[in-house]
CSV table of C-alpha atoms in Angstrom, one decimal:
chain,number,residue,atom,x,y,z
X,1,UNK,CA,-37.8,20.4,72.4
X,2,UNK,CA,-39.0,17.4,70.4
X,3,UNK,CA,-36.5,14.8,69.3
X,4,UNK,CA,-36.3,13.5,65.7
X,5,UNK,CA,-33.8,10.7,65.1
X,6,UNK,CA,-32.4,10.1,61.6
X,7,UNK,CA,-30.2,7.2,60.5
X,8,UNK,CA,-27.8,6.6,59.1
X,9,UNK,CA,-25.7,9.7,59.5
X,10,UNK,CA,-23.5,8.9,56.6
X,11,UNK,CA,-23.6,6.3,53.8
X,12,UNK,CA,-21.3,5.6,50.9
X,13,UNK,CA,-22.6,3.4,48.2
X,14,UNK,CA,-21.9,2.3,44.7
X,15,UNK,CA,-23.8,3.7,41.7
X,16,UNK,CA,-26.9,1.7,41.0
X,17,UNK,CA,-27.6,0.6,44.5
X,18,UNK,CA,-30.6,1.8,46.7
X,19,UNK,CA,-30.2,3.5,50.0
X,20,UNK,CA,-32.8,3.8,52.7
X,21,UNK,CA,-32.9,6.6,55.3
X,22,UNK,CA,-35.0,6.4,58.4
X,23,UNK,CA,-36.6,9.3,60.3
X,24,UNK,CA,-38.2,8.8,63.6
X,25,UNK,CA,-40.1,11.1,66.0
X,26,UNK,CA,-39.0,9.8,69.4
X,27,UNK,CA,-41.2,11.6,71.9
X,28,UNK,CA,-44.2,12.6,69.8
X,29,UNK,CA,-46.4,11.4,67.0
X,30,UNK,CA,-46.0,12.9,63.5
X,31,UNK,CA,-48.7,12.5,60.9
X,32,UNK,CA,-46.6,14.6,58.6
X,33,UNK,CA,-42.9,14.6,58.0
X,34,UNK,CA,-40.8,16.6,55.6
X,35,UNK,CA,-37.7,15.5,53.6
X,36,UNK,CA,-35.2,18.1,52.5
X,37,UNK,CA,-32.0,18.1,50.5
X,38,UNK,CA,-29.2,20.5,51.1
X,39,UNK,CA,-26.3,21.3,48.9
X,40,UNK,CA,-23.0,22.8,50.3
X,41,UNK,CA,-23.5,26.4,51.4
X,42,UNK,CA,-27.1,26.4,50.3
X,43,UNK,CA,-30.4,26.4,52.1
X,44,UNK,CA,-32.8,23.6,52.6
X,45,UNK,CA,-34.7,22.4,49.5
X,46,UNK,CA,-38.0,20.7,50.3
X,47,UNK,CA,-38.3,17.5,48.4
X,48,UNK,CA,-41.5,16.0,49.6
X,49,UNK,CA,-44.1,15.8,52.4
X,50,UNK,CA,-44.6,12.4,53.9
X,51,UNK,CA,-48.1,11.7,55.1
X,52,UNK,CA,-48.9,8.8,57.5
X,53,UNK,CA,-51.1,6.3,55.9
X,54,UNK,CA,-51.3,8.0,52.5
X,55,UNK,CA,-49.1,8.9,49.5
X,56,UNK,CA,-46.3,11.4,49.8
X,57,UNK,CA,-46.6,14.8,48.2
X,58,UNK,CA,-43.6,15.6,46.0
X,59,UNK,CA,-42.4,19.1,45.1
X,60,UNK,CA,-42.1,20.1,41.5
X,61,UNK,CA,-39.1,18.6,39.8
X,62,UNK,CA,-38.6,15.8,42.3
X,63,UNK,CA,-38.8,12.3,40.8
X,64,UNK,CA,-41.3,10.1,42.7
X,65,UNK,CA,-39.8,6.9,41.4
X,66,UNK,CA,-36.3,8.0,42.3
X,67,UNK,CA,-37.1,9.1,45.9
X,68,UNK,CA,-39.5,6.6,47.4
X,69,UNK,CA,-41.2,7.7,50.6
X,70,UNK,CA,-43.0,5.5,53.1
X,71,UNK,CA,-44.8,6.7,56.2
X,72,UNK,CA,-46.2,3.6,57.7
X,73,UNK,CA,-46.5,4.7,61.3
X,74,UNK,CA,-47.0,7.8,63.3
X,75,UNK,CA,-43.4,7.9,64.3
X,76,UNK,CA,-41.5,6.6,61.3
X,77,UNK,CA,-40.9,7.9,57.7
X,78,UNK,CA,-38.4,6.4,55.3
X,79,UNK,CA,-36.8,7.8,52.2
X,80,UNK,CA,-35.3,5.4,49.7
X,81,UNK,CA,-33.0,6.7,47.0
X,82,UNK,CA,-33.4,4.1,44.3
X,83,UNK,CA,-30.7,3.3,41.8
X,84,UNK,CA,-28.5,6.0,43.2
X,85,UNK,CA,-26.1,7.9,41.0
X,86,UNK,CA,-23.3,10.4,41.8
X,87,UNK,CA,-25.6,13.3,41.2
X,88,UNK,CA,-27.8,12.1,44.1
X,89,UNK,CA,-24.9,12.7,46.5
X,90,UNK,CA,-26.1,15.3,48.9
X,91,UNK,CA,-27.1,15.9,52.5
X,92,UNK,CA,-30.6,14.7,53.2
X,93,UNK,CA,-32.5,16.0,56.3
X,94,UNK,CA,-36.0,15.1,57.6
X,95,UNK,CA,-38.2,17.1,59.9
X,96,UNK,CA,-41.4,16.8,61.8
X,97,UNK,CA,-43.7,19.4,63.2
X,98,UNK,CA,-44.6,19.3,66.9
X,99,UNK,CA,-47.0,21.7,68.7
X,100,UNK,CA,-47.7,23.7,65.6
X,101,UNK,CA,-47.5,22.9,61.9
X,102,UNK,CA,-44.8,25.3,61.3
X,103,UNK,CA,-42.7,24.4,64.4
X,104,UNK,CA,-40.3,22.0,62.8
X,105,UNK,CA,-37.8,19.8,64.5
X,106,UNK,CA,-35.1,18.3,62.4
X,107,UNK,CA,-33.1,15.0,62.3
X,108,UNK,CA,-29.3,15.1,62.3
X,109,UNK,CA,-29.1,14.6,58.6
X,110,UNK,CA,-27.7,11.9,56.3
X,111,UNK,CA,-24.7,12.5,54.1
X,112,UNK,CA,-25.0,10.4,51.0
X,113,UNK,CA,-22.0,9.8,48.8
X,114,UNK,CA,-22.5,7.8,45.6
X,115,UNK,CA,-19.4,6.5,44.0
C,1,UNK,CA,-37.5,38.6,44.1
C,2,UNK,CA,-37.1,35.8,46.6
C,3,UNK,CA,-39.7,35.4,49.3
C,4,UNK,CA,-37.1,35.5,52.0
C,5,UNK,CA,-33.8,37.3,51.8
C,6,UNK,CA,-30.9,36.6,54.1
C,7,UNK,CA,-27.3,38.0,54.0
C,8,UNK,CA,-25.1,34.9,53.5
C,9,UNK,CA,-22.2,36.4,55.3
C,10,UNK,CA,-19.8,35.1,56.4
C,11,UNK,CA,-19.9,37.2,59.6
C,12,UNK,CA,-16.8,37.1,61.8
C,13,UNK,CA,-16.9,38.7,65.3
C,14,UNK,CA,-14.7,38.6,68.4
C,15,UNK,CA,-15.9,36.6,71.4
C,16,UNK,CA,-18.2,38.7,73.6
C,17,UNK,CA,-19.6,40.8,70.8
C,18,UNK,CA,-23.3,41.4,70.1
C,19,UNK,CA,-24.3,39.7,66.8
C,20,UNK,CA,-27.2,40.9,64.7
C,21,UNK,CA,-28.6,38.5,62.0
C,22,UNK,CA,-31.3,39.7,59.7
C,23,UNK,CA,-33.9,38.6,57.2
C,24,UNK,CA,-36.4,40.4,55.1
C,25,UNK,CA,-39.5,38.9,53.4
C,26,UNK,CA,-42.0,39.9,50.9
C,27,UNK,CA,-45.0,37.6,51.6
C,28,UNK,CA,-47.6,39.3,53.8
C,29,UNK,CA,-49.1,35.9,54.6
C,30,UNK,CA,-46.2,35.0,56.8
C,31,UNK,CA,-47.2,35.1,60.4
C,32,UNK,CA,-44.8,32.6,62.1
C,33,UNK,CA,-41.1,33.3,62.4
C,34,UNK,CA,-38.3,31.0,63.4
C,35,UNK,CA,-34.6,31.0,63.7
C,36,UNK,CA,-32.6,27.8,63.4
C,37,UNK,CA,-28.9,27.2,64.2
C,38,UNK,CA,-27.1,24.6,62.0
C,39,UNK,CA,-23.7,23.3,62.7
C,40,UNK,CA,-21.7,21.8,59.9
C,41,UNK,CA,-23.2,18.6,58.6
C,42,UNK,CA,-25.9,18.5,61.2
C,43,UNK,CA,-29.6,19.1,61.1
C,44,UNK,CA,-31.0,22.6,62.0
C,45,UNK,CA,-31.8,23.2,65.7
C,46,UNK,CA,-34.8,25.4,66.5
C,47,UNK,CA,-33.6,28.4,68.5
C,48,UNK,CA,-36.6,30.8,68.5
C,49,UNK,CA,-40.2,30.7,67.5
C,50,UNK,CA,-42.5,33.7,67.5
C,51,UNK,CA,-45.7,34.8,65.8
C,52,UNK,CA,-46.1,38.4,66.9
C,53,UNK,CA,-44.3,41.7,66.3
C,54,UNK,CA,-41.9,42.8,69.0
C,55,UNK,CA,-39.2,41.1,70.9
C,56,UNK,CA,-38.8,37.6,72.4
C,57,UNK,CA,-35.9,36.8,74.6
C,58,UNK,CA,-34.4,33.5,75.5
C,59,UNK,CA,-31.1,33.6,77.4
C,60,UNK,CA,-28.5,35.3,75.2
C,61,UNK,CA,-30.8,35.2,72.2
C,62,UNK,CA,-33.5,37.8,71.3
C,63,UNK,CA,-35.7,37.5,68.3
C,64,UNK,CA,-37.3,40.7,66.9
C,65,UNK,CA,-40.1,40.8,64.4
C,66,UNK,CA,-41.3,43.9,62.6
C,67,UNK,CA,-44.3,42.9,60.4
C,68,UNK,CA,-44.9,46.4,59.1
C,69,UNK,CA,-41.4,46.5,57.6
C,70,UNK,CA,-41.3,42.7,56.9
C,71,UNK,CA,-38.1,42.4,58.7
C,72,UNK,CA,-36.9,40.0,61.4
C,73,UNK,CA,-33.7,39.9,63.4
C,74,UNK,CA,-31.9,37.6,65.8
C,75,UNK,CA,-29.5,39.2,68.3
C,76,UNK,CA,-26.9,37.1,70.2
C,77,UNK,CA,-25.4,38.8,73.2
C,78,UNK,CA,-22.0,37.9,74.7
C,79,UNK,CA,-21.3,35.7,71.7
C,80,UNK,CA,-19.3,32.5,72.3
C,81,UNK,CA,-17.1,30.4,70.0
C,82,UNK,CA,-19.7,27.7,70.4
C,83,UNK,CA,-22.2,30.0,68.6
C,84,UNK,CA,-20.1,29.6,65.4
C,85,UNK,CA,-22.6,28.0,63.0
C,86,UNK,CA,-25.0,28.9,60.2
C,87,UNK,CA,-28.2,30.6,61.2
C,88,UNK,CA,-31.3,30.1,59.1
C,89,UNK,CA,-34.4,32.3,59.4
C,90,UNK,CA,-37.7,30.6,58.5
C,91,UNK,CA,-41.2,31.7,58.0
C,92,UNK,CA,-44.7,30.3,57.5
C,93,UNK,CA,-48.2,31.4,57.3
C,94,UNK,CA,-51.6,30.7,55.7
C,95,UNK,CA,-51.3,27.6,53.7
C,96,UNK,CA,-47.7,28.1,52.9
C,97,UNK,CA,-45.1,25.6,53.8
C,98,UNK,CA,-42.1,26.8,55.9
C,99,UNK,CA,-39.8,28.9,53.8
C,100,UNK,CA,-36.2,29.2,54.7
C,101,UNK,CA,-33.6,31.8,54.2
C,102,UNK,CA,-30.3,30.9,52.7
C,103,UNK,CA,-28.5,31.1,56.0
C,104,UNK,CA,-25.8,33.3,57.5
C,105,UNK,CA,-22.5,31.8,58.5
C,106,UNK,CA,-21.2,33.1,61.8
C,107,UNK,CA,-17.8,32.7,63.2
C,108,UNK,CA,-17.0,33.9,66.7
C,109,UNK,CA,-13.3,34.3,67.2
C,110,UNK,CA,-11.9,33.5,70.7
């Protein structure tokens, strides 16, 4: 299957700092990527759809200014959590479709802990 | 009513058992059905992808779709301790984004 690389796998930061998470499609091009958030023992919650060369589309209730998404190339999307607070602590996962729009391949996830 | 319902488990079985994981859905527009395996603190891994009613087999895994009953299943034969993970069903169709079930946690005991 297709490979999606996500970095870092884990980050611990102080409250008020910004954190950038990278998502790369390694062996295919992705005009669209998806960012999810997952709380313990819960399913994936779609945060936003990242579109190459245009603005991201955010799901209802997700703050655009808090979660900045940039999709500058066909293989790279970044999620920046700005001015992170403890309530932003969560597991963030990206995905990209390959072969079909609904056939998603996921990165390994990033565990964010904000102190 | 949620669009996708999945028994959260946990499900505990002895090694070698046949495991049956199930999801029901309410949206008739769904036409693509996936199963993902997620190990703790890792991203989900695509196991099975299908778009037609009936069975699809891949090694020890069989995905079954019954569109008339809006019911999908994943069967795991000869389960192994390495199969211990959370299994997520997922569906898509029409202009809908992929919708995930809440996941079933499976433990295979040696």
